[in-house]
Amino acid sequence: MTSTENSDDIRGLPARAAALDLLSAALSRRAGLDEGLSHPALAALEPRDRAFARALAMATLRWLGPIDAALHARLKKPPPERIVNVLRLGAAQLLVLKTPAHAAVGATVDLAAAQKGGQAFKGLVNAVLRGFTREPPDLNDPGLMAPTWLAMRWRSAYGAEAADAIAALIGEEPATDVTPQDGADAEALAVDLEGSVLPGRSVRSGLKGEVSGWPGFDDGRWWVQDASAAIPARLARVGAGRTALDMCAAPGGKTLQLAAAGAKVTAVDRSAGRIKRVSENLARTGLGAEVVIADAGEWKDERTFDAVLLDAPCSATGTFRRHPDLLWVASPAEIPKLAQVQAKLLDSAAKRTAPGGRLVYCVCSLEWEEGEGQMDAFLARHKDFALEPMAPGEGGAPEASLRPDGTLRILPNHVEGGTDGFYVARLRKGA
């Protein structure tokens, strides 16, 4: 948990109001948090207020399960959702950020009063939060960190011990991983970023704050990419003169990796806004790729490629370290729907893979239907493909992640300090 150390970290009502808007947006829909973070109202705040609002919203989302359990124990009748979110923020200030009680309670009561109809709930907010100061609840129950349906899935798939280890990472603020454009630059970059070199030559930075101000950003020496997300492109094993297709390419980390390896890369994504980021990153790093705005499943292009990389749209439950909101807006019903999308994209990827070429499929999901189940079904449909097993540690993958069939099931607890959860399969198409 994070501790605020002095009064400079205790922000006023505007910052808390912004945090309330962020929390409400994050819990209302997918991408709600990202939309809230880019809202002009947040940008209009002073930098310290903006940073506090973001930190408070993220702390609340990371510890939402235990916070809600603690609130449930003290609320005989739930107040309106807006006031519940006010209480969640107040609890996070007291129990996670360790804001002094007088500041946390007083400001949260004021925030409640500022809401429509909120005057009637000032006493309730004050009483609940004062109760937390007298008898602080224990938030450290891994069984409460994720929604029950997800926790049960993880226990069934990976066992109780692994599920608890995964859940324990939900509350931790992750470090930032970056991929050097030149792997030989990793050690020097680790020094500049006050970090360490991970297997595969990713660098885990020790710096905080806006990455655009970090050494080497403007020079294009590196790009932000979780260590797990950097593994699939390495497994494609492309080099100079080879052709590579990055399907669903945005925000572009894998495109950059393939281009840096010397491949002739085509990057496809259906979102014009998201693929703009791919072009911006290519320009910053000085790397080149053909950029196409299209639905990768419907793209009218008859070319085939030596390597095809499909990082498919998925439930993204493996990315909770940076996107804890996704745990609370995901639902069991969306998983089979996403699996249908993935199957369609895999079929498209199959026809775009040249004979003898490689197809690398990955999802940042912890769910069987989007990983192992998806690959079983693909191999049943496409007899001209076979798995090409990975070697232990290949591509920088944790050895604990290697499955008996040579695919990868990367769990967040497989790397010290945490990593994104991924499923990765590499296939070879018959000549």
GROMACS .gro file of C-alpha atoms in nm:
model
  431
    1MET     CA    1   0.000   0.000   0.000
    2THR     CA    2   0.107   0.358  -0.064
    3SER     CA    3   0.160   0.611   0.212
    4THR     CA    4   0.131   0.986   0.174
    5GLU     CA    5   0.422   1.136   0.364
    6ASN     CA    6   0.341   1.503   0.399
    7SER     CA    7   0.071   1.762   0.357
    8ASP     CA    8   0.187   1.843   0.004
    9ASP     CA    9   0.030   1.514  -0.103
   10ILE     CA   10  -0.311   1.602   0.046
   11ARG     CA   11  -0.511   1.766  -0.225
   12GLY     CA   12  -0.840   1.952  -0.199
   13LEU     CA   13  -1.193   1.911  -0.326
   14PRO     CA   14  -1.125   1.962  -0.702
   15ALA     CA   15  -0.880   1.671  -0.709
   16ARG     CA   16  -1.120   1.445  -0.520
   17ALA     CA   17  -1.406   1.548  -0.748
   18ALA     CA   18  -1.190   1.453  -1.046
   19ALA     CA   19  -1.109   1.120  -0.881
   20LEU     CA   20  -1.482   1.061  -0.834
   21ASP     CA   21  -1.546   1.124  -1.202
   22LEU     CA   22  -1.261   0.888  -1.296
   23LEU     CA   23  -1.388   0.613  -1.067
   24SER     CA   24  -1.745   0.649  -1.191
   25ALA     CA   25  -1.631   0.635  -1.554
   26ALA     CA   26  -1.403   0.337  -1.490
   27LEU     CA   27  -1.681   0.131  -1.334
   28SER     CA   28  -1.945   0.222  -1.593
   29ARG     CA   29  -1.795   0.071  -1.909
   30ARG     CA   30  -1.485  -0.067  -2.078
   31ALA     CA   31  -1.233   0.205  -2.163
   32GLY     CA   32  -1.413   0.439  -1.923
   33LEU     CA   33  -1.097   0.503  -1.724
   34ASP     CA   34  -0.892   0.580  -2.037
   35GLU     CA   35  -1.163   0.819  -2.154
   36GLY     CA   36  -1.168   0.987  -1.814
   37LEU     CA   37  -0.791   1.025  -1.804
   38SER     CA   38  -0.798   1.207  -2.137
   39HIS     CA   39  -1.088   1.435  -2.042
   40PRO     CA   40  -1.015   1.810  -2.060
   41ALA     CA   41  -1.150   1.860  -1.706
   42LEU     CA   42  -0.867   1.648  -1.566
   43ALA     CA   43  -0.606   1.820  -1.782
   44ALA     CA   44  -0.725   2.157  -1.647
   45LEU     CA   45  -0.617   2.069  -1.293
   46GLU     CA   46  -0.282   2.168  -1.150
   47PRO     CA   47  -0.024   1.892  -1.205
   48ARG     CA   48  -0.022   1.789  -0.838
   49ASP     CA   49  -0.402   1.775  -0.824
   50ARG     CA   50  -0.412   1.576  -1.147
   51ALA     CA   51  -0.157   1.328  -1.017
   52PHE     CA   52  -0.344   1.290  -0.687
   53ALA     CA   53  -0.678   1.237  -0.864
   54ARG     CA   54  -0.530   0.963  -1.078
   55ALA     CA   55  -0.348   0.800  -0.786
   56LEU     CA   56  -0.664   0.802  -0.574
   57ALA     CA   57  -0.883   0.655  -0.847
   58MET     CA   58  -0.627   0.383  -0.924
   59ALA     CA   59  -0.578   0.294  -0.556
   60THR     CA   60  -0.954   0.261  -0.517
   61LEU     CA   61  -0.982   0.034  -0.821
   62ARG     CA   62  -0.689  -0.185  -0.714
   63TRP     CA   63  -0.838  -0.242  -0.369
   64LEU     CA   64  -1.205  -0.225  -0.469
   65GLY     CA   65  -1.295  -0.577  -0.361
   66PRO     CA   66  -1.173  -0.550   0.000
   67ILE     CA   67  -1.299  -0.190   0.025
   68ASP     CA   68  -1.647  -0.295  -0.086
   69ALA     CA   69  -1.646  -0.583   0.162
   70ALA     CA   70  -1.554  -0.340   0.442
   71LEU     CA   71  -1.826  -0.096   0.335
   72HIS     CA   72  -2.085  -0.371   0.306
   73ALA     CA   73  -2.019  -0.469   0.666
   74ARG     CA   74  -2.100  -0.114   0.783
   75LEU     CA   75  -2.389  -0.020   0.554
   76LYS     CA   76  -2.734  -0.149   0.647
   77LYS     CA   77  -2.879  -0.001   0.330
   78PRO     CA   78  -2.662   0.100   0.033
   79PRO     CA   79  -2.683   0.471  -0.053
   80PRO     CA   80  -2.701   0.590  -0.418
   81GLU     CA   81  -2.414   0.470  -0.638
   82ARG     CA   82  -2.255   0.815  -0.652
   83ILE     CA   83  -2.232   0.821  -0.271
   84VAL     CA   84  -2.101   0.463  -0.268
   85ASN     CA   85  -1.819   0.584  -0.494
   86VAL     CA   86  -1.754   0.876  -0.258
   87LEU     CA   87  -1.725   0.627   0.029
   88ARG     CA   88  -1.493   0.408  -0.176
   89LEU     CA   89  -1.261   0.703  -0.236
   90GLY     CA   90  -1.267   0.797   0.132
   91ALA     CA   91  -1.185   0.441   0.233
   92ALA     CA   92  -0.897   0.427  -0.015
   93GLN     CA   93  -0.753   0.750   0.126
   94LEU     CA   94  -0.763   0.616   0.479
   95LEU     CA   95  -0.669   0.253   0.424
   96VAL     CA   96  -0.451   0.250   0.112
   97LEU     CA   97  -0.297   0.595   0.065
   98LYS     CA   98  -0.278   0.648   0.444
   99THR     CA   99  -0.399   1.007   0.419
  100PRO     CA  100  -0.431   1.161   0.768
  101ALA     CA  101  -0.779   1.095   0.903
  102HIS     CA  102  -0.880   1.459   0.951
  103ALA     CA  103  -0.803   1.540   0.587
  104ALA     CA  104  -0.950   1.224   0.439
  105VAL     CA  105  -1.273   1.228   0.639
  106GLY     CA  106  -1.334   1.602   0.618
  107ALA     CA  107  -1.270   1.626   0.245
  108THR     CA  108  -1.477   1.316   0.169
  109VAL     CA  109  -1.774   1.453   0.366
  110ASP     CA  110  -1.742   1.777   0.169
  111LEU     CA  111  -1.730   1.575  -0.155
  112ALA     CA  112  -2.048   1.392  -0.059
  113ALA     CA  113  -2.221   1.721   0.019
  114ALA     CA  114  -2.125   1.857  -0.324
  115GLN     CA  115  -2.319   1.580  -0.502
  116LYS     CA  116  -2.683   1.614  -0.602
  117GLY     CA  117  -2.882   1.511  -0.294
  118GLY     CA  118  -2.558   1.452  -0.110
  119GLN     CA  119  -2.630   1.673   0.190
  120ALA     CA  120  -2.852   1.397   0.328
  121PHE     CA  121  -2.558   1.155   0.336
  122LYS     CA  122  -2.296   1.368   0.510
  123GLY     CA  123  -2.363   1.201   0.844
  124LEU     CA  124  -2.345   0.852   0.697
  125VAL     CA  125  -2.016   0.922   0.520
  126ASN     CA  126  -1.868   1.073   0.836
  127ALA     CA  127  -1.981   0.782   1.052
  128VAL     CA  128  -1.855   0.510   0.820
  129LEU     CA  129  -1.514   0.668   0.771
  130ARG     CA  130  -1.474   0.752   1.140
  131GLY     CA  131  -1.550   0.388   1.208
  132PHE     CA  132  -1.265   0.289   0.980
  133THR     CA  133  -1.026   0.515   1.173
  134ARG     CA  134  -1.125   0.346   1.503
  135GLU     CA  135  -1.132  -0.011   1.370
  136PRO     CA  136  -0.939  -0.033   1.040
  137PRO     CA  137  -1.048  -0.336   0.839
  138ASP     CA  138  -0.785  -0.577   0.708
  139LEU     CA  139  -0.778  -0.545   0.330
  140ASN     CA  140  -0.520  -0.819   0.275
  141ASP     CA  141  -0.749  -1.105   0.176
  142PRO     CA  142  -0.657  -1.233  -0.172
  143GLY     CA  143  -0.999  -1.394  -0.197
  144LEU     CA  144  -1.156  -1.047  -0.212
  145MET     CA  145  -0.922  -0.883  -0.462
  146ALA     CA  146  -1.104  -0.998  -0.777
  147PRO     CA  147  -1.474  -1.044  -0.855
  148THR     CA  148  -1.597  -1.380  -0.728
  149TRP     CA  149  -1.662  -1.525  -1.074
  150LEU     CA  150  -1.307  -1.449  -1.186
  151ALA     CA  151  -1.148  -1.570  -0.864
  152MET     CA  152  -1.335  -1.901  -0.902
  153ARG     CA  153  -1.219  -1.933  -1.264
  154TRP     CA  154  -0.856  -1.875  -1.168
  155ARG     CA  155  -0.876  -2.127  -0.884
  156SER     CA  156  -1.025  -2.386  -1.116
  157ALA     CA  157  -0.767  -2.325  -1.390
  158TYR     CA  158  -0.449  -2.272  -1.189
  159GLY     CA  159  -0.512  -2.396  -0.835
  160ALA     CA  160  -0.572  -2.208  -0.512
  161GLU     CA  161  -0.208  -2.117  -0.445
  162ALA     CA  162  -0.149  -1.966  -0.790
  163ALA     CA  163  -0.487  -1.792  -0.788
  164ASP     CA  164  -0.406  -1.626  -0.455
  165ALA     CA  165  -0.061  -1.524  -0.584
  166ILE     CA  166  -0.222  -1.367  -0.892
  167ALA     CA  167  -0.483  -1.187  -0.684
  168ALA     CA  168  -0.221  -1.052  -0.444
  169LEU     CA  169  -0.069  -0.855  -0.733
  170ILE     CA  170  -0.390  -0.666  -0.806
  171GLY     CA  171  -0.323  -0.416  -0.530
  172GLU     CA  172   0.036  -0.345  -0.629
  173GLU     CA  173   0.133  -0.046  -0.844
  174PRO     CA  174   0.339  -0.188  -1.132
  175ALA     CA  175   0.674  -0.065  -1.253
  176THR     CA  176   0.705   0.047  -1.615
  177ASP     CA  177   0.869  -0.195  -1.858
  178VAL     CA  178   1.029  -0.074  -2.182
  179THR     CA  179   1.171  -0.245  -2.489
  180PRO     CA  180   1.505  -0.113  -2.619
  181GLN     CA  181   1.521  -0.065  -2.995
  182ASP     CA  182   1.864  -0.231  -2.980
  183GLY     CA  183   1.888  -0.519  -2.735
  184ALA     CA  184   2.259  -0.445  -2.690
  185ASP     CA  185   2.155  -0.112  -2.535
  186ALA     CA  186   1.964  -0.279  -2.250
  187GLU     CA  187   2.232  -0.253  -1.979
  188ALA     CA  188   2.307   0.113  -2.053
  189LEU     CA  189   1.937   0.191  -2.070
  190ALA     CA  190   1.877   0.021  -1.736
  191VAL     CA  191   2.133   0.256  -1.581
  192ASP     CA  192   1.969   0.562  -1.739
  193LEU     CA  193   1.622   0.452  -1.628
  194GLU     CA  194   1.739   0.346  -1.280
  195GLY     CA  195   1.609  -0.003  -1.345
  196SER     CA  196   1.711  -0.357  -1.429
  197VAL     CA  197   1.737  -0.582  -1.734
  198LEU     CA  198   1.480  -0.861  -1.755
  199PRO     CA  199   1.506  -1.187  -1.953
  200GLY     CA  200   1.456  -1.113  -2.321
  201ARG     CA  201   1.629  -0.773  -2.285
  202SER     CA  202   1.325  -0.579  -2.163
  203VAL     CA  203   1.412  -0.312  -1.906
  204ARG     CA  204   1.209  -0.254  -1.591
  205SER     CA  205   1.240   0.113  -1.507
  206GLY     CA  206   1.272   0.247  -1.155
  207LEU     CA  207   1.153   0.592  -1.260
  208LYS     CA  208   0.806   0.738  -1.199
  209GLY     CA  209   0.607   1.007  -1.372
  210GLU     CA  210   0.556   1.104  -1.735
  211VAL     CA  211   0.763   0.874  -1.956
  212SER     CA  212   0.809   1.136  -2.228
  213GLY     CA  213   1.059   1.309  -1.999
  214TRP     CA  214   1.272   1.000  -1.938
  215PRO     CA  215   1.619   0.963  -2.092
  216GLY     CA  216   1.614   0.823  -2.443
  217PHE     CA  217   1.245   0.880  -2.515
  218ASP     CA  218   1.288   1.163  -2.763
  219ASP     CA  219   1.575   0.973  -2.926
  220GLY     CA  220   1.354   0.670  -2.987
  221ARG     CA  221   1.586   0.436  -2.794
  222TRP     CA  222   1.290   0.253  -2.641
  223TRP     CA  223   0.913   0.226  -2.613
  224VAL     CA  224   0.684   0.133  -2.327
  225GLN     CA  225   0.585  -0.234  -2.345
  226ASP     CA  226   0.514  -0.480  -2.068
  227ALA     CA  227   0.776  -0.754  -2.049
  228SER     CA  228   0.517  -1.023  -2.131
  229ALA     CA  229   0.379  -0.826  -2.425
  230ALA     CA  230   0.730  -0.816  -2.575
  231ILE     CA  231   0.766  -1.195  -2.587
  232PRO     CA  232   0.537  -1.289  -2.882
  233ALA     CA  233   0.719  -1.076  -3.140
  234ARG     CA  234   1.052  -1.234  -3.042
  235LEU     CA  235   0.898  -1.578  -3.094
  236ALA     CA  236   0.816  -1.490  -3.456
  237ARG     CA  237   1.193  -1.505  -3.519
  238VAL     CA  238   1.194  -1.271  -3.816
  239GLY     CA  239   1.504  -1.105  -3.959
  240ALA     CA  240   1.623  -0.887  -4.241
  241GLY     CA  241   1.444  -0.942  -4.568
  242ARG     CA  242   1.154  -1.135  -4.416
  243THR     CA  243   0.794  -1.014  -4.437
  244ALA     CA  244   0.579  -0.981  -4.126
  245LEU     CA  245   0.214  -0.893  -4.066
  246ASP     CA  246   0.106  -0.747  -3.732
  247MET     CA  247  -0.270  -0.789  -3.709
  248CYS     CA  248  -0.457  -0.574  -3.454
  249ALA     CA  249  -0.133  -0.378  -3.429
  250ALA     CA  250  -0.217  -0.077  -3.211
  251PRO     CA  251  -0.058   0.068  -3.002
  252GLY     CA  252   0.239  -0.067  -3.195
  253GLY     CA  253   0.496  -0.221  -2.962
  254LYS     CA  254   0.508  -0.546  -3.158
  255THR     CA  255   0.525  -0.362  -3.490
  256LEU     CA  256   0.827  -0.174  -3.361
  257GLN     CA  257   0.992  -0.497  -3.248
  258LEU     CA  258   0.943  -0.664  -3.585
  259ALA     CA  259   1.072  -0.357  -3.767
  260ALA     CA  260   1.374  -0.329  -3.536
  261ALA     CA  261   1.454  -0.693  -3.618
  262GLY     CA  262   1.487  -0.591  -3.983
  263ALA     CA  263   1.161  -0.733  -4.115
  264LYS     CA  264   0.945  -0.566  -4.378
  265VAL     CA  265   0.636  -0.505  -4.165
  266THR     CA  266   0.271  -0.440  -4.244
  267ALA     CA  267   0.069  -0.319  -3.945
  268VAL     CA  268  -0.311  -0.346  -3.960
  269ASP     CA  269  -0.567  -0.211  -3.714
  270ARG     CA  270  -0.933  -0.114  -3.751
  271SER     CA  271  -0.910   0.195  -3.529
  272ALA     CA  272  -0.784   0.507  -3.705
  273GLY     CA  273  -0.729   0.677  -3.369
  274ARG     CA  274  -0.529   0.389  -3.224
  275ILE     CA  275  -0.322   0.327  -3.534
  276LYS     CA  276  -0.223   0.693  -3.529
  277ARG     CA  277  -0.020   0.599  -3.222
  278VAL     CA  278   0.157   0.331  -3.426
  279SER     CA  279   0.259   0.592  -3.684
  280GLU     CA  280   0.371   0.833  -3.412
  281ASN     CA  281   0.587   0.566  -3.248
  282LEU     CA  282   0.737   0.469  -3.582
  283ALA     CA  283   0.827   0.832  -3.645
  284ARG     CA  284   0.978   0.875  -3.298
  285THR     CA  285   1.192   0.563  -3.326
  286GLY     CA  286   1.290   0.613  -3.689
  287LEU     CA  287   1.159   0.269  -3.781
  288GLY     CA  288   0.951   0.193  -4.088
  289ALA     CA  289   0.636  -0.008  -4.154
  290GLU     CA  290   0.337  -0.008  -4.386
  291VAL     CA  291   0.036   0.108  -4.182
  292VAL     CA  292  -0.315   0.000  -4.286
  293ILE     CA  293  -0.651   0.098  -4.136
  294ALA     CA  294  -0.873  -0.208  -4.179
  295ASP     CA  295  -1.058  -0.482  -3.995
  296ALA     CA  296  -0.796  -0.758  -3.995
  297GLY     CA  297  -1.067  -1.019  -4.029
  298GLU     CA  298  -1.211  -0.859  -4.345
  299TRP     CA  299  -0.899  -0.700  -4.495
  300LYS     CA  300  -0.904  -0.732  -4.874
  301ASP     CA  301  -0.541  -0.813  -4.942
  302GLU     CA  302  -0.421  -1.138  -5.095
  303ARG     CA  303  -0.059  -1.118  -4.980
  304THR     CA  304   0.094  -1.383  -4.761
  305PHE     CA  305   0.373  -1.324  -4.508
  306ASP     CA  306   0.667  -1.515  -4.364
  307ALA     CA  307   0.541  -1.436  -4.014
  308VAL     CA  308   0.195  -1.334  -3.894
  309LEU     CA  309   0.144  -1.202  -3.541
  310LEU     CA  310  -0.209  -1.189  -3.402
  311ASP     CA  311  -0.251  -1.021  -3.063
  312ALA     CA  312  -0.627  -1.065  -3.064
  313PRO     CA  313  -0.895  -0.857  -2.890
  314CYS     CA  314  -0.980  -1.031  -2.563
  315SER     CA  315  -1.119  -0.987  -2.213
  316ALA     CA  316  -0.775  -0.851  -2.109
  317THR     CA  317  -0.804  -0.999  -1.761
  318GLY     CA  318  -0.426  -1.047  -1.763
  319THR     CA  319  -0.365  -0.669  -1.772
  320PHE     CA  320  -0.517  -0.589  -1.433
  321ARG     CA  321  -0.190  -0.448  -1.298
  322ARG     CA  322  -0.230  -0.140  -1.517
  323HIS     CA  323  -0.603  -0.169  -1.581
  324PRO     CA  324  -0.766  -0.287  -1.256
  325ASP     CA  325  -1.096  -0.142  -1.378
  326LEU     CA  326  -1.123  -0.421  -1.637
  327LEU     CA  327  -1.175  -0.678  -1.362
  328TRP     CA  328  -1.493  -0.500  -1.252
  329VAL     CA  329  -1.646  -0.425  -1.591
  330ALA     CA  330  -1.572  -0.765  -1.747
  331SER     CA  331  -1.846  -1.029  -1.743
  332PRO     CA  332  -1.863  -1.404  -1.802
  333ALA     CA  333  -2.103  -1.348  -2.094
  334GLU     CA  334  -1.848  -1.154  -2.301
  335ILE     CA  335  -1.585  -1.430  -2.304
  336PRO     CA  336  -1.759  -1.663  -2.555
  337LYS     CA  337  -1.842  -1.361  -2.773
  338LEU     CA  338  -1.476  -1.257  -2.775
  339ALA     CA  339  -1.375  -1.615  -2.849
  340GLN     CA  340  -1.583  -1.598  -3.168
  341VAL     CA  341  -1.399  -1.281  -3.274
  342GLN     CA  342  -1.065  -1.446  -3.204
  343ALA     CA  343  -1.158  -1.754  -3.407
  344LYS     CA  344  -1.251  -1.537  -3.706
  345LEU     CA  345  -0.923  -1.346  -3.681
  346LEU     CA  346  -0.724  -1.668  -3.650
  347ASP     CA  347  -0.884  -1.801  -3.967
  348SER     CA  348  -0.788  -1.477  -4.140
  349ALA     CA  349  -0.434  -1.503  -4.004
  350ALA     CA  350  -0.407  -1.861  -4.131
  351LYS     CA  351  -0.472  -1.768  -4.493
  352ARG     CA  352  -0.225  -1.479  -4.471
  353THR     CA  353   0.059  -1.704  -4.349
  354ALA     CA  354   0.288  -1.815  -4.630
  355PRO     CA  355   0.360  -2.188  -4.671
  356GLY     CA  356   0.638  -2.273  -4.427
  357GLY     CA  357   0.573  -1.951  -4.239
  358ARG     CA  358   0.503  -1.888  -3.871
  359LEU     CA  359   0.182  -1.776  -3.703
  360VAL     CA  360   0.209  -1.643  -3.348
  361TYR     CA  361  -0.120  -1.609  -3.161
  362CYS     CA  362  -0.149  -1.434  -2.827
  363VAL     CA  363  -0.404  -1.281  -2.591
  364CYS     CA  364  -0.353  -1.085  -2.269
  365SER     CA  365  -0.624  -1.295  -2.105
  366LEU     CA  366  -0.614  -1.547  -1.824
  367GLU     CA  367  -0.923  -1.727  -1.954
  368TRP     CA  368  -0.904  -2.078  -2.105
  369GLU     CA  369  -1.158  -2.013  -2.383
  370GLU     CA  370  -0.940  -1.735  -2.525
  371GLY     CA  371  -0.615  -1.930  -2.499
  372GLU     CA  372  -0.582  -2.308  -2.478
  373GLY     CA  373  -0.940  -2.372  -2.590
  374GLN     CA  374  -0.904  -2.134  -2.882
  375MET     CA  375  -0.586  -2.307  -2.999
  376ASP     CA  376  -0.737  -2.656  -2.970
  377ALA     CA  377  -1.026  -2.547  -3.193
  378PHE     CA  378  -0.794  -2.377  -3.445
  379LEU     CA  379  -0.576  -2.687  -3.487
  380ALA     CA  380  -0.888  -2.896  -3.539
  381ARG     CA  381  -0.997  -2.662  -3.820
  382HIS     CA  382  -0.658  -2.612  -3.983
  383LYS     CA  383  -0.477  -2.942  -4.042
  384ASP     CA  384  -0.206  -2.759  -4.240
  385PHE     CA  385  -0.080  -2.597  -3.918
  386ALA     CA  386   0.111  -2.754  -3.630
  387LEU     CA  387   0.241  -2.613  -3.305
  388GLU     CA  388   0.607  -2.514  -3.308
  389PRO     CA  389   0.697  -2.558  -2.941
  390MET     CA  390   0.898  -2.294  -2.760
  391ALA     CA  391   1.219  -2.384  -2.579
  392PRO     CA  392   1.246  -2.309  -2.207
  393GLY     CA  393   1.311  -1.938  -2.159
  394GLU     CA  394   1.283  -1.861  -2.532
  395GLY     CA  395   1.196  -1.501  -2.608
  396GLY     CA  396   1.247  -1.408  -2.245
  397ALA     CA  397   0.948  -1.613  -2.129
  398PRO     CA  398   0.951  -1.738  -1.768
  399GLU     CA  399   1.034  -2.107  -1.759
  400ALA     CA  400   0.737  -2.160  -1.528
  401SER     CA  401   0.510  -2.045  -1.813
  402LEU     CA  402   0.602  -2.321  -2.059
  403ARG     CA  403   0.322  -2.576  -2.104
  404PRO     CA  404   0.380  -2.941  -2.199
  405ASP     CA  405   0.267  -2.873  -2.558
  406GLY     CA  406   0.524  -2.595  -2.600
  407THR     CA  407   0.280  -2.304  -2.573
  408LEU     CA  408   0.302  -2.039  -2.303
  409ARG     CA  409   0.062  -1.962  -2.021
  410ILE     CA  410   0.227  -1.663  -1.857
  411LEU     CA  411   0.075  -1.591  -1.517
  412PRO     CA  412   0.128  -1.250  -1.354
  413ASN     CA  413   0.312  -1.411  -1.060
  414HIS     CA  414   0.567  -1.583  -1.287
  415VAL     CA  415   0.789  -1.272  -1.276
  416GLU     CA  416   0.909  -1.113  -0.955
  417GLY     CA  417   0.726  -0.783  -0.920
  418GLY     CA  418   0.453  -0.904  -1.155
  419THR     CA  419   0.392  -0.912  -1.528
  420ASP     CA  420   0.091  -0.913  -1.759
  421GLY     CA  421  -0.085  -1.246  -1.800
  422PHE     CA  422  -0.065  -1.390  -2.154
  423TYR     CA  423  -0.135  -1.700  -2.356
  424VAL     CA  424   0.103  -1.746  -2.653
  425ALA     CA  425   0.111  -2.017  -2.919
  426ARG     CA  426   0.351  -2.043  -3.213
  427LEU     CA  427   0.253  -2.244  -3.519
  428ARG     CA  428   0.417  -2.344  -3.845
  429LYS     CA  429   0.224  -2.377  -4.169
  430GLY     CA  430   0.299  -2.674  -4.388
  431ALA     CA  431   0.508  -2.604  -4.698
   0.00000   0.00000   0.00000
